[in-house]
XYZ file of N, CA and C in Angstrom:
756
model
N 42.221 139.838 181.953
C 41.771 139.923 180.555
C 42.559 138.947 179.689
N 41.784 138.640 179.152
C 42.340 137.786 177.426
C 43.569 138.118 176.827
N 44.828 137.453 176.852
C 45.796 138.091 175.813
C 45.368 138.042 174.469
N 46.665 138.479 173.579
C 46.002 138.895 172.214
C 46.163 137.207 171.474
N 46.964 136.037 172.689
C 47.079 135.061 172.050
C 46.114 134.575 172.715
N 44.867 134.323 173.198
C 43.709 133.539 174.149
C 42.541 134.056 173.451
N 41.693 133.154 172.987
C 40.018 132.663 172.273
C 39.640 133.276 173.698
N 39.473 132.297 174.753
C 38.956 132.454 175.926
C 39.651 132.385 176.904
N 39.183 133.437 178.242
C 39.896 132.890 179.522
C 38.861 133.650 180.788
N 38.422 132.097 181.553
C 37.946 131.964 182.264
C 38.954 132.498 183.891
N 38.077 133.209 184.620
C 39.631 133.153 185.862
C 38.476 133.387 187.156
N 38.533 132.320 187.956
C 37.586 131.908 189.292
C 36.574 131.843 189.037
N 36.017 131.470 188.111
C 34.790 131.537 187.874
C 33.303 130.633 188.841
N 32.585 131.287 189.494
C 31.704 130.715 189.815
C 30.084 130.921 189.646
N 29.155 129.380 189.023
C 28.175 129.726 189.090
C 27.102 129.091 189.438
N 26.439 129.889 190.488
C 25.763 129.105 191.785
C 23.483 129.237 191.330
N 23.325 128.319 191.630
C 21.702 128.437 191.282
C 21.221 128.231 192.261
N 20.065 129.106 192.742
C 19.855 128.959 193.954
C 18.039 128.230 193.603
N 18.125 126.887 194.066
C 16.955 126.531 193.848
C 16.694 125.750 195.383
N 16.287 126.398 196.457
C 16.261 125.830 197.992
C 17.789 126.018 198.020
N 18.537 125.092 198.103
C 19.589 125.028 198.688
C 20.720 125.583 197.840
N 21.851 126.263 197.718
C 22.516 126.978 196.312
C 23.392 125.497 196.210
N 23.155 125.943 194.742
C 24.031 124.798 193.885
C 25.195 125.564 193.558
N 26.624 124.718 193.824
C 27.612 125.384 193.012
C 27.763 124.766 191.343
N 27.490 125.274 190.329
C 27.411 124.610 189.307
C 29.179 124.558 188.285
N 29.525 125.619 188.922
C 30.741 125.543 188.681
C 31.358 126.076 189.939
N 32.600 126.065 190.498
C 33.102 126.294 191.479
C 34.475 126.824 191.755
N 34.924 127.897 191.342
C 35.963 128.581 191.224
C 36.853 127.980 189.855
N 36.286 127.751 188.655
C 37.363 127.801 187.592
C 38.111 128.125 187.128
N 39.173 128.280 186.789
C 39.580 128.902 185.835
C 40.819 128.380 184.720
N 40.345 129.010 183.478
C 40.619 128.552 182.401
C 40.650 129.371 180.888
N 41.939 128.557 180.420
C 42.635 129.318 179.354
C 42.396 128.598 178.204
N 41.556 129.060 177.063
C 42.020 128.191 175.592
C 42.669 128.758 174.780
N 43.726 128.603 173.995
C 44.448 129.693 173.245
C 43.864 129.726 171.778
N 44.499 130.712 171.707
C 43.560 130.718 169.374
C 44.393 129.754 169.255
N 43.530 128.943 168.258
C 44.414 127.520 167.532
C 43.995 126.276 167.925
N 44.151 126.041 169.578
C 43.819 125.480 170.439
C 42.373 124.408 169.511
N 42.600 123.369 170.575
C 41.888 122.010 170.834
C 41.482 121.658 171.925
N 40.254 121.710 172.773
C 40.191 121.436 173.790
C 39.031 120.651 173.978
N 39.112 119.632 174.707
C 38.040 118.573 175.058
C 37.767 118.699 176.859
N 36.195 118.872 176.875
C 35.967 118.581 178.275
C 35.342 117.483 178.407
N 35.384 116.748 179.760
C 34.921 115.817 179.699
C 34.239 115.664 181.382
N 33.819 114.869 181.853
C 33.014 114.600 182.976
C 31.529 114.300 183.048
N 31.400 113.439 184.467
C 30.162 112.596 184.684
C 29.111 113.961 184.339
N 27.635 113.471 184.057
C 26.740 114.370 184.265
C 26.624 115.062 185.562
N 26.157 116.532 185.243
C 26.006 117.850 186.927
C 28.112 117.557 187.185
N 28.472 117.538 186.555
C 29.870 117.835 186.741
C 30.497 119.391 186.100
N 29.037 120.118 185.471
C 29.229 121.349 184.947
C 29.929 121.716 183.753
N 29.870 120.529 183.014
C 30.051 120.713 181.498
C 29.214 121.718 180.608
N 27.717 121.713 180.748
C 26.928 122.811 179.969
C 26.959 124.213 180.688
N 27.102 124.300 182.096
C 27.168 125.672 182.517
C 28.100 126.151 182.133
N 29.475 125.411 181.900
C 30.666 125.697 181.217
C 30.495 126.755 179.848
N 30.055 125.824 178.973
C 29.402 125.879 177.692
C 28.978 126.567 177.346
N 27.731 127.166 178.179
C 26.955 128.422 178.251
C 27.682 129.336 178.775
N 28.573 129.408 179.459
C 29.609 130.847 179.596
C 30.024 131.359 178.818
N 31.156 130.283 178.552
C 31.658 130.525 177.181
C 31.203 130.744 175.940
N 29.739 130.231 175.541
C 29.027 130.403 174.580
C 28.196 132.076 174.780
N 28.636 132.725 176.122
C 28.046 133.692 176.089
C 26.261 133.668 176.215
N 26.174 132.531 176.776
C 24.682 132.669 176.761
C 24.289 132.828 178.139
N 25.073 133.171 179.306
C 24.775 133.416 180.740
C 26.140 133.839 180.870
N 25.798 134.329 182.434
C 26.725 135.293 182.784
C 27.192 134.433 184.617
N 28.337 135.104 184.755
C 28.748 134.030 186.156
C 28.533 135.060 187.531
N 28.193 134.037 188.479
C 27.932 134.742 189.265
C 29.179 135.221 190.465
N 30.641 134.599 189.836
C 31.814 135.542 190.163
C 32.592 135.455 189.683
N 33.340 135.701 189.091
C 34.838 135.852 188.297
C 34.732 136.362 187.223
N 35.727 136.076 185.972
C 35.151 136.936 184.624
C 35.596 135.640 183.734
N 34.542 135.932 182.784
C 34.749 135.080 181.313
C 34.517 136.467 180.181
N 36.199 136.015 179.578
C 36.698 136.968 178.707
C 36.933 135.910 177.691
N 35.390 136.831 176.066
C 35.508 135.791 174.914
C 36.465 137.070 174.306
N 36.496 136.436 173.300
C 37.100 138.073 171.712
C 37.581 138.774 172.598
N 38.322 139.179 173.668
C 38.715 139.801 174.509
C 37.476 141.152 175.289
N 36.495 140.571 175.300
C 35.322 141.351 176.152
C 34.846 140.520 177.455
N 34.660 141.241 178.213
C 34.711 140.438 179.754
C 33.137 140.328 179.314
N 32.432 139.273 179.516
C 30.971 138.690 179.195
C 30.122 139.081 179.995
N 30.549 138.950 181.601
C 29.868 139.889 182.868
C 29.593 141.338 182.323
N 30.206 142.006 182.326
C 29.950 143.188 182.137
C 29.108 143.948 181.345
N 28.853 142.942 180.097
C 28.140 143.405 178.912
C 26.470 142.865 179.277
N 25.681 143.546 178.616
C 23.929 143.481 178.733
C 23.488 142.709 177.677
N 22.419 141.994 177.798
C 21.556 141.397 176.891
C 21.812 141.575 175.686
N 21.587 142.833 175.196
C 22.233 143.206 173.866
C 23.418 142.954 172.989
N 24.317 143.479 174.121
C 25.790 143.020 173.874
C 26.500 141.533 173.708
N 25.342 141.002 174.785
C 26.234 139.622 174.703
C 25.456 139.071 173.389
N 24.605 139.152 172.963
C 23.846 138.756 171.864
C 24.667 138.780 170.363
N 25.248 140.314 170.365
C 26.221 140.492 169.328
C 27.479 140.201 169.120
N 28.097 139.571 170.693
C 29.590 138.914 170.995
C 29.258 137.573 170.574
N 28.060 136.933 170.954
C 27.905 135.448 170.301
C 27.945 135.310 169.199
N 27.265 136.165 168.187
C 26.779 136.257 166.626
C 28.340 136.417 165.993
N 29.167 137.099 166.671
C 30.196 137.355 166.234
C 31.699 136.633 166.626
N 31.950 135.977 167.830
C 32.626 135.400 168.575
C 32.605 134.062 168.478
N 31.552 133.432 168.640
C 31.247 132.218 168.916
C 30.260 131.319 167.969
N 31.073 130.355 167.350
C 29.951 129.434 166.582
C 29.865 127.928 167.464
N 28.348 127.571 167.212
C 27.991 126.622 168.168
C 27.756 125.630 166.986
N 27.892 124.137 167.385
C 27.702 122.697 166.314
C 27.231 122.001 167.797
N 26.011 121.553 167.623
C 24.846 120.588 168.725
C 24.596 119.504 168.136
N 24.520 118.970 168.905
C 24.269 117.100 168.635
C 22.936 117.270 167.878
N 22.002 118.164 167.566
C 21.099 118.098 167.537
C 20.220 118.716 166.229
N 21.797 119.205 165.646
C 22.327 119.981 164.354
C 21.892 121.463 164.646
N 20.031 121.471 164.918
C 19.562 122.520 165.280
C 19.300 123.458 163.817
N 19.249 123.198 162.510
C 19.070 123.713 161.126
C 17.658 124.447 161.595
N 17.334 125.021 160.508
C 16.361 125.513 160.277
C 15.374 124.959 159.171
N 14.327 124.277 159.392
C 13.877 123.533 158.737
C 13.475 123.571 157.287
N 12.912 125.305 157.400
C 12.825 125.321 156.009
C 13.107 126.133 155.102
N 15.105 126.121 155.309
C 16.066 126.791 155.124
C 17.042 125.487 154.165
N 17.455 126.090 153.235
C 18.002 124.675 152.343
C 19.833 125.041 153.099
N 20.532 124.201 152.645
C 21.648 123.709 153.597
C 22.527 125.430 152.978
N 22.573 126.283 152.343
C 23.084 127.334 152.029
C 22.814 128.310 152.573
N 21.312 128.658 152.885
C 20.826 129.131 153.600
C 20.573 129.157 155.186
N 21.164 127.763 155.669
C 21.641 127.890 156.779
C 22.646 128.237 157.253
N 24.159 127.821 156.716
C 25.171 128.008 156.896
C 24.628 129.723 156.479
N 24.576 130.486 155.620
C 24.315 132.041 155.327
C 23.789 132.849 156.822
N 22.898 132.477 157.379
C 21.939 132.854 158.059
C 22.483 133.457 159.210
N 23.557 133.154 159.827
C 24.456 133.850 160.803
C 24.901 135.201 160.115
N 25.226 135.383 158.915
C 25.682 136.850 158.631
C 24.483 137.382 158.276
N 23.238 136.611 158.213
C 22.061 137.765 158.036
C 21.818 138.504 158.979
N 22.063 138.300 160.314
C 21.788 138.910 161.387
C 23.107 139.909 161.892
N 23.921 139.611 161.287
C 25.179 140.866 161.048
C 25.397 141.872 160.162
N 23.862 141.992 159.153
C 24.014 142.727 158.183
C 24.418 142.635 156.891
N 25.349 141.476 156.525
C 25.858 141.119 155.460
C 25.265 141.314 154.439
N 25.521 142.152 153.608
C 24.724 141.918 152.152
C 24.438 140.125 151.662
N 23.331 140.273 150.845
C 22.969 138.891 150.280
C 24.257 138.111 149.608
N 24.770 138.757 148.412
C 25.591 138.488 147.443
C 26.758 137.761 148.491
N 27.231 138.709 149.088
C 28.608 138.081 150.150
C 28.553 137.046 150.916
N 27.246 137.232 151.746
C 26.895 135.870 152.545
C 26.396 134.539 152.075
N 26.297 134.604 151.052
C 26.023 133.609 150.082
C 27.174 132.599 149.389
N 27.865 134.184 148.879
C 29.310 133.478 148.321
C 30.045 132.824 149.405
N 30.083 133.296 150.576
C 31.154 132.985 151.645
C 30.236 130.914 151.943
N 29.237 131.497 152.335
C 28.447 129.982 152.455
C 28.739 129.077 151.480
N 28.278 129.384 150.421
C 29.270 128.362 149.086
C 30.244 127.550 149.717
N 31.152 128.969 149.486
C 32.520 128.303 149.731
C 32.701 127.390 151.347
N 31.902 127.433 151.828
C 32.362 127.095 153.158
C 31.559 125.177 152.922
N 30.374 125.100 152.328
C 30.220 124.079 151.931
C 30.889 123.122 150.780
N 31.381 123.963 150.586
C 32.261 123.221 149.425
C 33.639 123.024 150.146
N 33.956 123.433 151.337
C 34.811 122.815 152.458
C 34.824 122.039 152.787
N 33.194 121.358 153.263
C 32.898 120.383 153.826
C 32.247 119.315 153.202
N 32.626 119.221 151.609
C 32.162 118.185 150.970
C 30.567 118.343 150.598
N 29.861 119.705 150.807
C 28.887 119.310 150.472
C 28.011 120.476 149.521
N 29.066 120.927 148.545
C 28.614 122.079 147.117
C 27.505 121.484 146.745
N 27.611 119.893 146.191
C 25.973 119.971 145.225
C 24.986 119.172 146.050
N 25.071 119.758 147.574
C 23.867 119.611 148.476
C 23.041 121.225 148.638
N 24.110 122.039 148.250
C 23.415 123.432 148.844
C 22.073 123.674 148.730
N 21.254 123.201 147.937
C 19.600 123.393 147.369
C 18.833 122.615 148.462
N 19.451 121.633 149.112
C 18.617 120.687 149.981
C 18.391 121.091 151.267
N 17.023 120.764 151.150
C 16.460 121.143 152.992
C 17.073 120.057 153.930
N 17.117 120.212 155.411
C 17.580 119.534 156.195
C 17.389 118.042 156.243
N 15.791 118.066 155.564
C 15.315 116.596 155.870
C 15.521 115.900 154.660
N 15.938 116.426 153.585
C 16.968 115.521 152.635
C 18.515 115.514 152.737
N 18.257 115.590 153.887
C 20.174 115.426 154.035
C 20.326 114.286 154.989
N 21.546 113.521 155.000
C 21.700 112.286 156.265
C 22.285 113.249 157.338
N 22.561 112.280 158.368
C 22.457 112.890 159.495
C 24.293 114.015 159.554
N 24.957 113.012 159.035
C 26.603 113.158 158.667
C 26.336 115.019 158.343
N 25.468 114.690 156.698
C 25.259 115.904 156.256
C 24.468 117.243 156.548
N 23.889 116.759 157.938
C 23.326 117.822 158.724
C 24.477 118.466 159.179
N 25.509 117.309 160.257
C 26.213 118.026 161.174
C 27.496 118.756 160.064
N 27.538 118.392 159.044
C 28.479 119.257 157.878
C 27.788 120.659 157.766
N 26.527 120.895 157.359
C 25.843 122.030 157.587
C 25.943 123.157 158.641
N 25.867 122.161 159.750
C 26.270 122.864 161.192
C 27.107 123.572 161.542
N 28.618 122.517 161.158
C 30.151 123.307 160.966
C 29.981 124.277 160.333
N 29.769 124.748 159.053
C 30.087 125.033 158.336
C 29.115 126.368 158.498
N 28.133 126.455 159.170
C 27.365 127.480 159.945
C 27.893 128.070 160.660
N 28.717 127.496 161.907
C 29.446 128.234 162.875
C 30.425 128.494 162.231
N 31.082 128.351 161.531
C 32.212 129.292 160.843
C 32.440 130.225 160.049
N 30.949 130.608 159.529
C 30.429 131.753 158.774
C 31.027 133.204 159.208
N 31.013 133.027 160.417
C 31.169 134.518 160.877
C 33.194 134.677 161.452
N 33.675 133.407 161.440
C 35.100 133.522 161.587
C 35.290 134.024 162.954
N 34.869 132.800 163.677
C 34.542 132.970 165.484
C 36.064 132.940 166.470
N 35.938 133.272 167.255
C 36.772 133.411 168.173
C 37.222 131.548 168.340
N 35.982 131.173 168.239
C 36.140 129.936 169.148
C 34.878 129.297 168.429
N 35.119 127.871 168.322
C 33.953 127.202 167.796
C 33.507 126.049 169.190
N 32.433 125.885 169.492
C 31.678 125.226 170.536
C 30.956 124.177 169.968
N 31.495 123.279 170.302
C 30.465 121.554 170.194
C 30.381 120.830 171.244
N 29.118 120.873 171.186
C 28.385 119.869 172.096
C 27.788 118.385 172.026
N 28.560 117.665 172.469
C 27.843 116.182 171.658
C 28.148 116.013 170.582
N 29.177 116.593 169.859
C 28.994 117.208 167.870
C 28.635 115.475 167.256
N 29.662 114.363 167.569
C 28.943 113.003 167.076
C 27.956 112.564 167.909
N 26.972 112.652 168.660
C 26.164 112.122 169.412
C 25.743 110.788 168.911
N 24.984 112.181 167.523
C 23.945 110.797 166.579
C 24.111 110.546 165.316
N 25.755 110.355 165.847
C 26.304 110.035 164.165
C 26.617 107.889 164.438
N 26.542 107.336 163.007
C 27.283 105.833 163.485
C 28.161 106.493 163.284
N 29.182 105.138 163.287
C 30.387 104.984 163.641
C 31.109 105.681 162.223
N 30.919 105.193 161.245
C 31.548 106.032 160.434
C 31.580 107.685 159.879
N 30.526 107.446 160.307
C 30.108 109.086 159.555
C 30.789 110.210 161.147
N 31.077 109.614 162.579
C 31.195 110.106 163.204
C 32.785 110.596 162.829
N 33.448 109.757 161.853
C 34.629 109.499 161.982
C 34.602 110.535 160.988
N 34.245 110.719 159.841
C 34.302 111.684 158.938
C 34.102 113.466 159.934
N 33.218 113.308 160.318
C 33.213 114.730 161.101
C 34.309 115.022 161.962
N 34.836 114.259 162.489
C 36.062 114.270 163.592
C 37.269 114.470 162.570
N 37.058 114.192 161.872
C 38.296 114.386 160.873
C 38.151 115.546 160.444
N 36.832 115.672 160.040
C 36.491 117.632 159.804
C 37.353 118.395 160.809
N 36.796 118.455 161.656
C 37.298 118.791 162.782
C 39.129 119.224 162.877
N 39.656 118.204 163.050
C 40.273 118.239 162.689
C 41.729 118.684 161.590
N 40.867 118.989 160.198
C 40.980 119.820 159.335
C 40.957 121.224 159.532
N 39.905 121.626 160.205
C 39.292 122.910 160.204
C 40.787 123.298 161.483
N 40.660 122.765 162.576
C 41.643 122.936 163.663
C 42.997 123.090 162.953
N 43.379 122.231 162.249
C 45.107 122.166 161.663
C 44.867 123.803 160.577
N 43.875 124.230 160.214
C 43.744 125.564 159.745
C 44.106 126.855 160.518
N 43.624 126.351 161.757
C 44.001 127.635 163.007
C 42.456 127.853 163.712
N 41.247 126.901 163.325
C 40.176 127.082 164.081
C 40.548 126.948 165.649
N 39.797 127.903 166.202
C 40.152 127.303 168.000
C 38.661 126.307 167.856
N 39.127 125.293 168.792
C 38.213 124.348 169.247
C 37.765 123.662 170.646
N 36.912 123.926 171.484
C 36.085 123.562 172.659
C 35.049 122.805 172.396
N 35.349 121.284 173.018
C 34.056 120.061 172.793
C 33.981 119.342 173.791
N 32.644 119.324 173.945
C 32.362 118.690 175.264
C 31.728 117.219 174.535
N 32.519 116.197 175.522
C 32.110 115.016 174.976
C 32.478 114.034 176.708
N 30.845 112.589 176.367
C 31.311 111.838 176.852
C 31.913 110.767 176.594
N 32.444 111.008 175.558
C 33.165 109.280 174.212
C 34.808 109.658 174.615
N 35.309 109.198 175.082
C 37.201 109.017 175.117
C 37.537 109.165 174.199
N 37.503 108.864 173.123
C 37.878 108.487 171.466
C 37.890 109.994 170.595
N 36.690 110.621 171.156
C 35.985 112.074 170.634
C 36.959 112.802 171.392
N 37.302 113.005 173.030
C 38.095 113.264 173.593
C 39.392 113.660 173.047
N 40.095 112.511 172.538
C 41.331 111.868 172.153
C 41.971 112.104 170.630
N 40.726 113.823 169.781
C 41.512 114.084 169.021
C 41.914 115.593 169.022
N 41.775 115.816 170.336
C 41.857 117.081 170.899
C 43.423 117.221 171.342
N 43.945 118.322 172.027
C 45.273 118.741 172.282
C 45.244 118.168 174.182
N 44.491 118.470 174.438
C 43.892 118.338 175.725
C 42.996 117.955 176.279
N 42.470 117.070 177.468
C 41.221 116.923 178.220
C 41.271 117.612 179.591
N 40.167 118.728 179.503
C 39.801 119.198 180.963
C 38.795 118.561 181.532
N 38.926 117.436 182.750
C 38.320 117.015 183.269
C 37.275 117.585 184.330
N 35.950 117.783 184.402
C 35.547 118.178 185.476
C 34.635 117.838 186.614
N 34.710 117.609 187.558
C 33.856 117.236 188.701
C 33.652 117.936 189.902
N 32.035 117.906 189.936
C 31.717 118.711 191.172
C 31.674 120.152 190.935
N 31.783 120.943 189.520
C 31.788 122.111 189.414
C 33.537 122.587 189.510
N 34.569 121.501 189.534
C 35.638 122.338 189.509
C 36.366 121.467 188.225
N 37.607 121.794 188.122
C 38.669 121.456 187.277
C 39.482 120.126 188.265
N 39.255 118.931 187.654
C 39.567 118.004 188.893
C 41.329 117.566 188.414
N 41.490 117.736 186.968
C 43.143 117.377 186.209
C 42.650 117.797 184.655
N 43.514 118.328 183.943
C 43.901 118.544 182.707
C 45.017 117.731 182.201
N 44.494 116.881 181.359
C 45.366 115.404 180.458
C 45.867 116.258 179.397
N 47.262 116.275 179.367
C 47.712 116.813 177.894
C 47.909 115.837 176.989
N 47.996 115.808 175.796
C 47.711 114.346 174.580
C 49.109 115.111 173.615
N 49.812 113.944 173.641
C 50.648 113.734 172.225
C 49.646 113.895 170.803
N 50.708 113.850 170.015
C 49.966 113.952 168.519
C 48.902 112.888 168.262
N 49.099 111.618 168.693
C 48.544 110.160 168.427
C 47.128 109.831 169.623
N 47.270 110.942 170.646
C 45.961 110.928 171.235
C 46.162 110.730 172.607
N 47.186 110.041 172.649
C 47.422 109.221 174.260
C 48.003 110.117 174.823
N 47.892 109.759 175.815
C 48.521 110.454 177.643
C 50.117 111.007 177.148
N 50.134 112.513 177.461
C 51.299 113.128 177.482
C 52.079 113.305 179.049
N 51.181 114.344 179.377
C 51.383 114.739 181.164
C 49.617 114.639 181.355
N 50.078 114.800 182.331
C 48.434 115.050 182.956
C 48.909 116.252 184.329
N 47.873 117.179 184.639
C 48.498 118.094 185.588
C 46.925 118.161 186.382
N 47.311 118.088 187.996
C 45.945 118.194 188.534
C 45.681 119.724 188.081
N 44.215 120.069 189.101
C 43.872 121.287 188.555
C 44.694 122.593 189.186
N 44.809 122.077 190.770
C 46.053 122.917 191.158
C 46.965 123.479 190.674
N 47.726 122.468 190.240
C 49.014 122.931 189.537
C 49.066 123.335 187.790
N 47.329 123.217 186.999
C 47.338 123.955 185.942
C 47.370 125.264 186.092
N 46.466 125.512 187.255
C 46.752 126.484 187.541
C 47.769 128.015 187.326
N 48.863 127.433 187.762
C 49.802 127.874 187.659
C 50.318 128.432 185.797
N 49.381 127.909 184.913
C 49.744 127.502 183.284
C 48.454 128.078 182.838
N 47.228 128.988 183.615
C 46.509 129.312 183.588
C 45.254 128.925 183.748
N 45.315 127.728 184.234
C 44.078 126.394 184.112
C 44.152 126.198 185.638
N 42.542 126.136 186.380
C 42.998 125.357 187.540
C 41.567 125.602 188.328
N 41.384 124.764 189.026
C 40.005 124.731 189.907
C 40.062 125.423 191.118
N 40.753 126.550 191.526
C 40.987 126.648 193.007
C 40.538 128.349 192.640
């Protein structure tokens, strides 16, 4: 189980699809992010970055070991349950923003505590304020498709943090940002993290990588080395997965 200092912790995790021949999609993982935490995964495609993702995001379940979010083992819990550990645990930011189209940028970021019950008045105020975090108070009236792309993925953040998650999940988060505006979100990021957000991002950009605490590398469905990063981005230690192991991290 999860200490009271661990977002998440993965321990042997395996998950196999059986389509003709079984796929190992992940292959005995296991893995620790702590609250606070920064973590970047990285690896070739079918190296099991999204099955990852989806564990942890609580949106599937493994077919051995345990993934423990908010300190609830994810296996164990039913359709139902895991539904209300996501809503509550876990905020997701997609390359893809994923808004609601014809929901103005307040009303998206809001929309996660509608499904928790939140009175109007509260979930509203809290959304405010959370856009006015992210630079974008006198956008709140605007639908998605008057916003740039920058100001989608500001929307996004600022969505998954509505509910004050265990752990925030990005996928691709700059995909389809240029170059600058990617830089502004990473700096979000950033911000939000030096606050005490925990953070898990899967990226294939080094750079995106490189403002994280860590890179868990993965191939083949396992943990192949975990790169630890100085303040400035670059190579601290690096530890294969074996011997993270031992530090709670490790492919075996």
């Amino acid at each position: 189980m999860a200490t009271s200092g661990t977002a998440v912790s993965l321990s042997n995790v395996r998950k196999t699809y059986r389509v003709g021949e079984p796929v190992h999609a992940l292959d005995g993982v296991s893995l620790e992010v702590p609250q606070g935490s920064y973590t970047a995964i990285m690896g070739p495609s079918g190296s099991g970055k999204s099955t990852l993702m989806n564990l942890v995001g609580c949106l599937d379940t493994p077919t051995d070991g345990t993934v423990v979010v908010g300190g609830r083992d994810v296996g164990t819990l039913g359709d139902r349950e895991r539904t209300t550990l996501r809503g509550t645990e876990v905020g997701f930011v997609f390359q893809t923003f994923n808004l609601m189209p014809r929901l103005n940028a307040l009303e998206n970021v809001a929309l996660p505590q509608l499904f928790q019950n939140v009175d109007r008045t509260t979930r509203l105020e809290r959304a405010r304020n959370l856009l006015e975090r992210v630079g974008l108070a006198d956008r709140a009236d605007h639908l998605p498709n008057e916003l740039s792309g920058g100001q989608r993925q500001r929307v996004a953040l600022a969505r998954a943090l509505i509910n004050d998650p265990a752990i925030v999940l990005a996928d691709e988060p700059s995909g389809n940002l240029d170059t600058d505006t990617e830089s502004e979100i990473l700096d979000l990021f950033d911000e939000f993290h030096d606050a005490g957000t925990t953070l898990l991002v899967v990226t294939h950009e080094r750079h995106v990588a490189e403002r994280a605490d860590r890179i868990v590398h993965l191939l083949d469905g396992k943990i192949e080395w975990i790169e630890e990063l100085d303040e400035s981005g670059a190579n601290g230690t690096s530890r294969p997965g074996s011997a993270a192991g031992e530090a709670g991290a490790d492919s075996e």
